[in-house]
Amino acid sequence: MDLDIDTVRVARTRADCVLRPGEAFLGGGTFLYSEPLHAGVTGLVDLTGLGWEPWSVDESGLRVAGTCTLVELVAGPGALGAQGPYRGLGIVRDCVSALSLSAKVARTATVGGNLALGLPAGSMIGLFAALGARAVVWTPDGGSREVAVARLVTAAGVVALEPGEVLREVRVPAAVLGQRTVFRRASLTPTGRTAAMVTGRADERGPRIVVTASVSAPHGLDARDHDMLDRWLDRIGSTVGWFEDTHGTADWRGAMTRRLAHEALDELGGAA
Ligand SMILES: Cc1cc2nc3c(=O)[nH]c(=O)nc-3n(C[C@H](O)[C@H](O)[C@H](O)COP(=O)(O)OP(=O)(O)OC[C@H]3O[C@@H](n4cnc5c(N)ncnc54)[C@H](O)[C@@H]3O)c2cc1C
């Protein structure tokens, strides 16, 4: 790796997060240190120095810090989620496993970095979108705003974060934690990059299905039945189109998504 930068500042306070010209945020660095930096980036501001608690759960729900590593996510919320009051978190481990990361990379890669990259195969997007999470974003003027994770990614690699905005944390409402969730995934090879991912959750209104990886940005549907699901998938195919890259053709991804989405709806108890 040839990293051509002049400075790395470790942020200790919120004031340190105000970017100077040429600076970009650094999470775990697993992407930043593996790809050429954007033109004009001459310095990095390391967010891991802020010392945020990786995750916490209380009566308002689950909070996961932007700097929470994927290993911490699995060991914490992921371990809560087998059944009972936290059964909704049963898909955490699956969603982390859906990333084509080695154990070494997963120890460093952060939830915030995965969300901020907005890659179609960014499985933290499908996870937190299915959990109805909201992202808390620190704005450079010292304020903050919230955005639904389902709306955070607007196109492949494009996120609704303005320059200088920090993804502080994601919040999952308490009511969701005990709800049933589902996970399905397809890739060309068992350890390959995720090409289609379907996550979902059943609440009092019925099942909600979220499609990622086979589309450039997440799509979600309150799916009452399989016919409705089919019509929605048809519409995605004919309007937005299925994502295509070296990890799968558009047609194959569309077909896999359909299969996985119907399986997911069956599991969540959608009407036939
Ligand atoms: C071998 C390998 C396999 C990978 N496989 C996958 C995969 O299957 N799917 C996938 O999606 N990605 C994959 N990646 C890309 C990347 O490693 C992961 O998305 C990871 O989660 C990024 O997290 P990070 O903390 O390392 O981000 P960094 O590299 O530190 O940063 C990534 C981007 O996010 C910004 N950023 C980081 N944290 C914040 C924050 N809190 N607020 C605002 N902006 C922030 C940075 O400025 C940068 O633009 C892979 C990488 C490697 C090296």
mmCIF file of C-alpha atoms and ligand atoms in Angstrom:
data_model
loop_
_atom_site.group_PDB
_atom_site.id
_atom_site.type_symbol
_atom_site.label_atom_id
_atom_site.label_comp_id
_atom_site.label_asym_id
_atom_site.label_seq_id
_atom_site.Cartn_x
_atom_site.Cartn_y
_atom_site.Cartn_z
ATOM 1 C CA MET A 1 0.000 0.000 0.000
ATOM 2 C CA ASP A 2 1.303 3.428 -0.901
ATOM 3 C CA LEU A 3 -0.557 5.903 1.288
ATOM 4 C CA ASP A 4 0.346 9.385 0.198
ATOM 5 C CA ILE A 5 -0.911 11.615 3.028
ATOM 6 C CA ASP A 6 0.687 14.324 5.116
ATOM 7 C CA THR A 7 -1.151 14.001 8.454
ATOM 8 C CA VAL A 8 -3.171 11.649 10.634
ATOM 9 C CA ARG A 9 -4.967 13.386 13.517
ATOM 10 C CA VAL A 10 -6.517 11.294 16.259
ATOM 11 C CA ALA A 11 -9.847 12.847 17.265
ATOM 12 C CA ARG A 12 -10.356 12.951 21.042
ATOM 13 C CA THR A 13 -13.216 15.467 21.216
ATOM 14 C CA ARG A 14 -16.060 16.527 18.989
ATOM 15 C CA ALA A 15 -14.173 19.722 18.110
ATOM 16 C CA ASP A 16 -11.395 17.533 16.671
ATOM 17 C CA CYS A 17 -13.924 16.152 14.179
ATOM 18 C CA VAL A 18 -14.124 19.406 12.249
ATOM 19 C CA LEU A 19 -12.268 18.597 9.065
ATOM 20 C CA ARG A 20 -9.530 20.848 7.758
ATOM 21 C CA PRO A 21 -9.036 21.241 4.000
ATOM 22 C CA GLY A 22 -7.917 17.936 2.452
ATOM 23 C CA GLU A 23 -8.932 15.778 5.440
ATOM 24 C CA ALA A 24 -11.209 12.733 5.482
ATOM 25 C CA PHE A 25 -12.467 10.554 8.338
ATOM 26 C CA LEU A 26 -10.763 7.295 9.189
ATOM 27 C CA GLY A 27 -12.700 4.430 10.781
ATOM 28 C CA GLY A 28 -10.949 1.063 10.803
ATOM 29 C CA GLY A 29 -9.107 1.970 7.607
ATOM 30 C CA THR A 30 -9.781 -1.403 5.966
ATOM 31 C CA PHE A 31 -11.134 0.296 2.867
ATOM 32 C CA LEU A 32 -9.122 3.519 2.980
ATOM 33 C CA TYR A 33 -5.866 1.597 3.288
ATOM 34 C CA SER A 34 -6.771 -0.870 0.538
ATOM 35 C CA GLU A 35 -7.792 1.522 -2.243
ATOM 36 C CA PRO A 36 -6.273 4.651 -3.770
ATOM 37 C CA LEU A 37 -7.380 7.682 -1.744
ATOM 38 C CA HIS A 38 -9.730 10.185 -3.340
ATOM 39 C CA ALA A 39 -7.864 12.886 -5.194
ATOM 40 C CA GLY A 40 -7.115 15.794 -2.901
ATOM 41 C CA VAL A 41 -7.150 13.822 0.376
ATOM 42 C CA THR A 42 -3.983 14.800 2.219
ATOM 43 C CA GLY A 43 -4.904 13.961 5.818
ATOM 44 C CA LEU A 44 -6.996 11.580 7.892
ATOM 45 C CA VAL A 45 -8.891 12.125 11.146
ATOM 46 C CA ASP A 46 -9.028 8.917 13.165
ATOM 47 C CA LEU A 47 -12.475 8.605 14.783
ATOM 48 C CA THR A 48 -11.516 5.597 16.890
ATOM 49 C CA GLY A 49 -9.693 7.934 19.300
ATOM 50 C CA LEU A 50 -13.055 9.340 20.452
ATOM 51 C CA GLY A 51 -13.436 6.337 22.744
ATOM 52 C CA TRP A 52 -17.119 5.752 22.058
ATOM 53 C CA GLU A 53 -18.737 2.817 23.810
ATOM 54 C CA PRO A 54 -19.138 0.275 20.977
ATOM 55 C CA TRP A 55 -22.753 -0.547 21.794
ATOM 56 C CA SER A 56 -25.302 -0.291 24.555
ATOM 57 C CA VAL A 57 -28.848 -1.418 25.155
ATOM 58 C CA ASP A 58 -31.463 0.124 27.440
ATOM 59 C CA GLU A 59 -35.223 0.735 27.517
ATOM 60 C CA SER A 60 -35.030 2.950 24.420
ATOM 61 C CA GLY A 61 -33.340 0.247 22.351
ATOM 62 C CA LEU A 62 -29.931 -0.629 20.969
ATOM 63 C CA ARG A 63 -27.251 1.898 20.098
ATOM 64 C CA VAL A 64 -24.262 0.942 18.008
ATOM 65 C CA ALA A 65 -21.436 3.471 17.666
ATOM 66 C CA GLY A 66 -20.004 4.311 14.261
ATOM 67 C CA THR A 67 -16.653 3.047 15.532
ATOM 68 C CA CYS A 68 -18.009 -0.316 16.749
ATOM 69 C CA THR A 69 -15.982 -2.982 14.994
ATOM 70 C CA LEU A 70 -17.661 -5.903 13.288
ATOM 71 C CA VAL A 71 -16.154 -8.294 15.816
ATOM 72 C CA GLU A 72 -17.542 -6.190 18.680
ATOM 73 C CA LEU A 73 -20.945 -6.166 16.971
ATOM 74 C CA VAL A 74 -21.033 -9.960 16.793
ATOM 75 C CA ALA A 75 -19.670 -10.474 20.308
ATOM 76 C CA GLY A 76 -22.123 -7.939 21.783
ATOM 77 C CA PRO A 77 -25.532 -7.457 20.127
ATOM 78 C CA GLY A 78 -24.989 -10.576 18.003
ATOM 79 C CA ALA A 79 -24.578 -12.721 21.097
ATOM 80 C CA LEU A 80 -27.754 -11.324 22.678
ATOM 81 C CA GLY A 81 -29.826 -12.298 19.715
ATOM 82 C CA ALA A 82 -30.521 -16.008 19.863
ATOM 83 C CA GLN A 83 -34.064 -15.728 21.201
ATOM 84 C CA GLY A 84 -36.281 -14.057 23.764
ATOM 85 C CA PRO A 85 -36.333 -10.284 24.125
ATOM 86 C CA TYR A 86 -33.475 -9.800 21.665
ATOM 87 C CA ARG A 87 -34.402 -12.365 19.036
ATOM 88 C CA GLY A 88 -34.527 -9.632 16.381
ATOM 89 C CA LEU A 89 -30.751 -9.451 16.677
ATOM 90 C CA GLY A 90 -30.463 -13.061 15.560
ATOM 91 C CA ILE A 91 -29.491 -11.823 12.083
ATOM 92 C CA VAL A 92 -26.482 -9.784 13.280
ATOM 93 C CA ARG A 93 -23.996 -12.631 12.982
ATOM 94 C CA ASP A 94 -25.326 -13.637 9.536
ATOM 95 C CA CYS A 95 -25.053 -10.079 8.262
ATOM 96 C CA VAL A 96 -21.455 -9.750 9.459
ATOM 97 C CA SER A 97 -20.624 -13.136 7.912
ATOM 98 C CA ALA A 98 -22.083 -11.855 4.632
ATOM 99 C CA LEU A 99 -19.077 -9.542 4.296
ATOM 100 C CA SER A 100 -16.135 -11.127 2.500
ATOM 101 C CA LEU A 101 -13.734 -10.141 5.270
ATOM 102 C CA SER A 102 -11.005 -12.130 6.971
ATOM 103 C CA ALA A 103 -11.108 -12.317 10.781
ATOM 104 C CA LYS A 104 -8.234 -9.851 10.859
ATOM 105 C CA VAL A 105 -10.112 -7.274 8.781
ATOM 106 C CA ALA A 106 -13.333 -7.819 10.772
ATOM 107 C CA ARG A 107 -11.468 -6.940 13.977
ATOM 108 C CA THR A 108 -10.739 -3.482 12.556
ATOM 109 C CA ALA A 109 -13.569 -2.661 10.125
ATOM 110 C CA THR A 110 -16.295 -0.536 11.680
ATOM 111 C CA VAL A 111 -20.044 -0.354 11.328
ATOM 112 C CA GLY A 112 -19.799 3.358 10.482
ATOM 113 C CA GLY A 113 -17.217 2.711 7.785
ATOM 114 C CA ASN A 114 -19.380 0.048 6.193
ATOM 115 C CA LEU A 115 -22.451 2.293 6.203
ATOM 116 C CA ALA A 116 -20.554 5.378 5.033
ATOM 117 C CA LEU A 117 -19.071 3.510 2.083
ATOM 118 C CA GLY A 118 -22.544 2.594 0.839
ATOM 119 C CA LEU A 119 -21.382 -0.348 -1.253
ATOM 120 C CA PRO A 120 -24.174 -2.611 -2.524
ATOM 121 C CA ALA A 121 -22.517 -5.500 -0.620
ATOM 122 C CA GLY A 122 -22.382 -3.432 2.570
ATOM 123 C CA SER A 123 -24.368 -5.803 4.728
ATOM 124 C CA MET A 124 -24.609 -3.408 7.674
ATOM 125 C CA ILE A 125 -27.015 -1.488 5.458
ATOM 126 C CA GLY A 126 -29.355 -4.473 5.016
ATOM 127 C CA LEU A 127 -29.024 -5.347 8.694
ATOM 128 C CA PHE A 128 -29.907 -1.955 10.115
ATOM 129 C CA ALA A 129 -32.479 -1.164 7.431
ATOM 130 C CA ALA A 130 -34.327 -4.375 8.346
ATOM 131 C CA LEU A 131 -34.123 -3.416 12.024
ATOM 132 C CA GLY A 132 -35.739 -0.052 11.266
ATOM 133 C CA ALA A 133 -32.663 1.751 12.598
ATOM 134 C CA ARG A 134 -31.958 5.448 12.374
ATOM 135 C CA ALA A 135 -28.475 6.833 11.928
ATOM 136 C CA VAL A 136 -27.448 9.756 14.120
ATOM 137 C CA VAL A 137 -25.240 12.081 12.109
ATOM 138 C CA TRP A 138 -23.033 14.781 13.621
ATOM 139 C CA THR A 139 -23.015 17.890 11.470
ATOM 140 C CA PRO A 140 -19.895 20.080 11.232
ATOM 141 C CA ASP A 141 -21.684 23.064 12.866
ATOM 142 C CA GLY A 142 -21.963 21.141 16.144
ATOM 143 C CA GLY A 143 -25.522 19.930 15.594
ATOM 144 C CA SER A 144 -26.882 16.526 14.727
ATOM 145 C CA ARG A 145 -29.566 15.036 12.559
ATOM 146 C CA GLU A 146 -31.141 11.637 12.043
ATOM 147 C CA VAL A 147 -31.730 9.664 8.895
ATOM 148 C CA ALA A 148 -33.295 6.243 8.464
ATOM 149 C CA VAL A 149 -30.585 3.734 7.548
ATOM 150 C CA ALA A 150 -32.909 2.533 4.763
ATOM 151 C CA ARG A 151 -32.509 6.003 3.196
ATOM 152 C CA LEU A 152 -28.848 6.540 3.924
ATOM 153 C CA VAL A 153 -27.563 4.964 0.720
ATOM 154 C CA THR A 154 -28.917 6.579 -2.424
ATOM 155 C CA ALA A 155 -26.819 4.829 -5.112
ATOM 156 C CA ALA A 156 -23.833 2.470 -5.267
ATOM 157 C CA GLY A 157 -21.176 4.146 -3.127
ATOM 158 C CA VAL A 158 -23.276 7.280 -2.620
ATOM 159 C CA VAL A 159 -24.588 8.107 0.849
ATOM 160 C CA ALA A 160 -26.667 10.941 2.254
ATOM 161 C CA LEU A 161 -23.758 12.365 4.253
ATOM 162 C CA GLU A 162 -22.540 15.868 3.558
ATOM 163 C CA PRO A 163 -18.806 16.598 3.641
ATOM 164 C CA GLY A 164 -17.607 16.708 7.243
ATOM 165 C CA GLU A 165 -20.582 14.786 8.656
ATOM 166 C CA VAL A 166 -19.788 11.960 11.077
ATOM 167 C CA LEU A 167 -21.900 8.873 11.420
ATOM 168 C CA ARG A 168 -22.071 8.903 15.209
ATOM 169 C CA GLU A 169 -24.293 5.882 15.850
ATOM 170 C CA VAL A 170 -27.246 3.826 14.739
ATOM 171 C CA ARG A 171 -30.283 3.357 16.972
ATOM 172 C CA VAL A 172 -32.608 0.383 16.844
ATOM 173 C CA PRO A 173 -35.943 1.009 18.615
ATOM 174 C CA ALA A 174 -36.599 -1.197 21.648
ATOM 175 C CA ALA A 175 -39.845 -2.544 20.181
ATOM 176 C CA VAL A 176 -37.943 -4.075 17.286
ATOM 177 C CA LEU A 177 -35.473 -6.046 19.374
ATOM 178 C CA GLY A 178 -37.925 -8.841 20.177
ATOM 179 C CA GLN A 179 -39.456 -9.078 16.709
ATOM 180 C CA ARG A 180 -38.807 -11.957 14.326
ATOM 181 C CA THR A 181 -36.162 -11.278 11.692
ATOM 182 C CA VAL A 182 -34.920 -13.168 8.670
ATOM 183 C CA PHE A 183 -31.752 -13.337 6.598
ATOM 184 C CA ARG A 184 -31.005 -14.839 3.178
ATOM 185 C CA ARG A 185 -27.974 -14.351 0.975
ATOM 186 C CA ALA A 186 -26.539 -15.553 -2.331
ATOM 187 C CA SER A 187 -23.105 -15.265 -3.829
ATOM 188 C CA LEU A 188 -21.352 -16.912 -6.765
ATOM 189 C CA THR A 189 -19.036 -18.850 -4.447
ATOM 190 C CA PRO A 190 -19.500 -19.800 -0.778
ATOM 191 C CA THR A 191 -16.947 -17.260 0.445
ATOM 192 C CA GLY A 192 -17.483 -14.769 -2.384
ATOM 193 C CA ARG A 193 -18.837 -11.253 -2.143
ATOM 194 C CA THR A 194 -22.571 -11.081 -1.456
ATOM 195 C CA ALA A 195 -24.507 -10.686 -4.707
ATOM 196 C CA ALA A 196 -28.034 -10.684 -3.317
ATOM 197 C CA MET A 197 -29.152 -10.217 0.270
ATOM 198 C CA VAL A 198 -32.646 -10.229 1.710
ATOM 199 C CA THR A 199 -33.326 -9.267 5.290
ATOM 200 C CA GLY A 200 -36.665 -8.741 6.936
ATOM 201 C CA ARG A 201 -38.690 -8.379 10.049
ATOM 202 C CA ALA A 202 -42.262 -9.049 11.130
ATOM 203 C CA ASP A 203 -43.999 -6.431 13.249
ATOM 204 C CA GLU A 204 -47.641 -5.902 14.165
ATOM 205 C CA ARG A 205 -48.400 -4.702 10.610
ATOM 206 C CA GLY A 206 -46.910 -7.822 9.033
ATOM 207 C CA PRO A 207 -43.652 -8.710 7.275
ATOM 208 C CA ARG A 208 -41.230 -6.117 5.916
ATOM 209 C CA ILE A 209 -38.700 -7.240 3.325
ATOM 210 C CA VAL A 210 -35.457 -5.387 2.526
ATOM 211 C CA VAL A 211 -33.394 -6.105 -0.569
ATOM 212 C CA THR A 212 -29.715 -5.130 -0.799
ATOM 213 C CA ALA A 213 -26.564 -6.183 -2.718
ATOM 214 C CA SER A 214 -28.508 -6.969 -5.918
ATOM 215 C CA VAL A 215 -29.585 -3.326 -6.131
ATOM 216 C CA SER A 216 -27.477 -0.200 -5.973
ATOM 217 C CA ALA A 217 -29.406 1.138 -2.949
ATOM 218 C CA PRO A 218 -31.687 -0.610 -0.444
ATOM 219 C CA HIS A 219 -35.335 -1.247 -1.260
ATOM 220 C CA GLY A 220 -37.950 -2.148 1.306
ATOM 221 C CA LEU A 221 -41.549 -3.342 1.145
ATOM 222 C CA ASP A 222 -44.298 -4.050 3.657
ATOM 223 C CA ALA A 223 -45.153 -7.315 1.925
ATOM 224 C CA ARG A 224 -48.659 -8.571 2.633
ATOM 225 C CA ASP A 225 -48.429 -11.576 0.337
ATOM 226 C CA HIS A 226 -46.392 -13.268 -2.377
ATOM 227 C CA ASP A 227 -48.269 -11.626 -5.276
ATOM 228 C CA MET A 228 -47.541 -8.195 -3.895
ATOM 229 C CA LEU A 229 -43.892 -9.200 -3.457
ATOM 230 C CA ASP A 230 -43.695 -10.395 -7.064
ATOM 231 C CA ARG A 231 -45.174 -7.178 -8.418
ATOM 232 C CA TRP A 232 -42.693 -5.141 -6.366
ATOM 233 C CA LEU A 233 -39.729 -7.200 -7.567
ATOM 234 C CA ASP A 234 -40.943 -6.846 -11.165
ATOM 235 C CA ARG A 235 -41.051 -3.083 -10.679
ATOM 236 C CA ILE A 236 -37.505 -2.969 -9.301
ATOM 237 C CA GLY A 237 -36.306 -5.001 -12.299
ATOM 238 C CA SER A 238 -38.050 -2.813 -14.853
ATOM 239 C CA THR A 239 -37.434 0.608 -13.318
ATOM 240 C CA VAL A 240 -34.265 0.646 -11.211
ATOM 241 C CA GLY A 241 -32.724 -2.530 -12.646
ATOM 242 C CA TRP A 242 -30.616 -5.192 -10.918
ATOM 243 C CA PHE A 243 -27.042 -4.338 -10.023
ATOM 244 C CA GLU A 244 -24.318 -5.964 -12.100
ATOM 245 C CA ASP A 245 -20.589 -6.338 -11.525
ATOM 246 C CA THR A 246 -17.996 -9.123 -11.447
ATOM 247 C CA HIS A 247 -19.873 -10.723 -8.537
ATOM 248 C CA GLY A 248 -22.974 -11.519 -10.596
ATOM 249 C CA THR A 249 -24.995 -10.613 -13.664
ATOM 250 C CA ALA A 250 -28.140 -8.532 -13.366
ATOM 251 C CA ASP A 251 -30.453 -11.361 -14.510
ATOM 252 C CA TRP A 252 -28.975 -13.872 -12.090
ATOM 253 C CA ARG A 253 -29.125 -11.415 -9.226
ATOM 254 C CA GLY A 254 -32.746 -10.608 -10.015
ATOM 255 C CA ALA A 255 -33.641 -14.322 -10.052
ATOM 256 C CA MET A 256 -31.768 -15.016 -6.810
ATOM 257 C CA THR A 257 -33.343 -12.032 -5.107
ATOM 258 C CA ARG A 258 -36.798 -13.280 -6.051
ATOM 259 C CA ARG A 259 -36.099 -16.729 -4.655
ATOM 260 C CA LEU A 260 -34.613 -15.386 -1.433
ATOM 261 C CA ALA A 261 -37.364 -12.813 -0.950
ATOM 262 C CA HIS A 262 -40.093 -15.455 -1.229
ATOM 263 C CA GLU A 263 -38.241 -17.704 1.205
ATOM 264 C CA ALA A 264 -37.900 -14.788 3.593
ATOM 265 C CA LEU A 265 -41.594 -13.935 3.319
ATOM 266 C CA ASP A 266 -42.531 -17.563 3.985
ATOM 267 C CA GLU A 267 -40.345 -17.583 7.074
ATOM 268 C CA LEU A 268 -41.922 -14.376 8.328
ATOM 269 C CA GLY A 269 -45.375 -15.808 7.785
ATOM 270 C CA GLY A 270 -46.562 -13.875 4.739
ATOM 271 C CA ALA A 271 -49.899 -14.945 3.214
ATOM 272 C CA ALA A 272 -49.670 -17.357 0.253
HETATM 273 C C1 LIG B 1 -10.560 -7.990 2.066
HETATM 274 C C2 LIG B 1 -11.678 -6.988 2.113
HETATM 275 C C3 LIG B 1 -12.976 -7.417 1.865
HETATM 276 C C4 LIG B 1 -14.039 -6.514 1.928
HETATM 277 N N1 LIG B 1 -15.306 -6.983 1.711
HETATM 278 C C5 LIG B 1 -16.339 -6.131 1.763
HETATM 279 C C6 LIG B 1 -17.686 -6.603 1.533
HETATM 280 O O1 LIG B 1 -17.939 -7.782 1.311
HETATM 281 N N2 LIG B 1 -18.685 -5.683 1.558
HETATM 282 C C7 LIG B 1 -18.442 -4.352 1.832
HETATM 283 O O2 LIG B 1 -19.370 -3.559 1.870
HETATM 284 N N3 LIG B 1 -17.194 -3.901 2.049
HETATM 285 C C8 LIG B 1 -16.151 -4.735 2.013
HETATM 286 N N4 LIG B 1 -14.890 -4.265 2.216
HETATM 287 C C9 LIG B 1 -14.704 -2.801 2.381
HETATM 288 C C10 LIG B 1 -14.538 -2.322 3.844
HETATM 289 O O3 LIG B 1 -13.484 -2.993 4.464
HETATM 290 C C11 LIG B 1 -15.759 -2.530 4.732
HETATM 291 O O4 LIG B 1 -16.891 -1.934 4.124
HETATM 292 C C12 LIG B 1 -15.562 -1.943 6.135
HETATM 293 O O5 LIG B 1 -16.709 -2.160 6.922
HETATM 294 C C13 LIG B 1 -15.215 -0.449 6.118
HETATM 295 O O6 LIG B 1 -15.061 -0.029 7.454
HETATM 296 P P1 LIG B 1 -13.774 0.777 7.945
HETATM 297 O O7 LIG B 1 -14.066 1.167 9.341
HETATM 298 O O8 LIG B 1 -12.532 0.005 7.729
HETATM 299 O O9 LIG B 1 -13.834 2.027 6.973
HETATM 300 P P2 LIG B 1 -12.645 3.003 6.535
HETATM 301 O O10 LIG B 1 -11.772 2.339 5.532
HETATM 302 O O11 LIG B 1 -11.986 3.593 7.720
HETATM 303 O O12 LIG B 1 -13.509 4.159 5.844
HETATM 304 C C14 LIG B 1 -14.352 3.897 4.738
HETATM 305 C C15 LIG B 1 -15.070 5.198 4.351
HETATM 306 O O13 LIG B 1 -16.019 5.556 5.347
HETATM 307 C C16 LIG B 1 -15.716 6.862 5.889
HETATM 308 N N5 LIG B 1 -16.017 6.745 7.316
HETATM 309 C C17 LIG B 1 -15.564 5.804 8.181
HETATM 310 N N6 LIG B 1 -16.167 5.916 9.374
HETATM 311 C C18 LIG B 1 -17.013 6.973 9.274
HETATM 312 C C19 LIG B 1 -17.932 7.592 10.182
HETATM 313 N N7 LIG B 1 -18.139 7.120 11.437
HETATM 314 N N8 LIG B 1 -18.621 8.671 9.753
HETATM 315 C C20 LIG B 1 -18.472 9.138 8.486
HETATM 316 N N9 LIG B 1 -17.635 8.579 7.577
HETATM 317 C C21 LIG B 1 -16.929 7.508 7.976
HETATM 318 C C22 LIG B 1 -14.265 7.115 5.555
HETATM 319 O O14 LIG B 1 -13.984 8.487 5.427
HETATM 320 C C23 LIG B 1 -14.134 6.397 4.217
HETATM 321 O O15 LIG B 1 -14.648 7.212 3.179
HETATM 322 C C24 LIG B 1 -13.810 -5.137 2.193
HETATM 323 C C25 LIG B 1 -12.491 -4.719 2.434
HETATM 324 C C26 LIG B 1 -11.448 -5.611 2.392
HETATM 325 C C27 LIG B 1 -10.067 -5.123 2.661
#
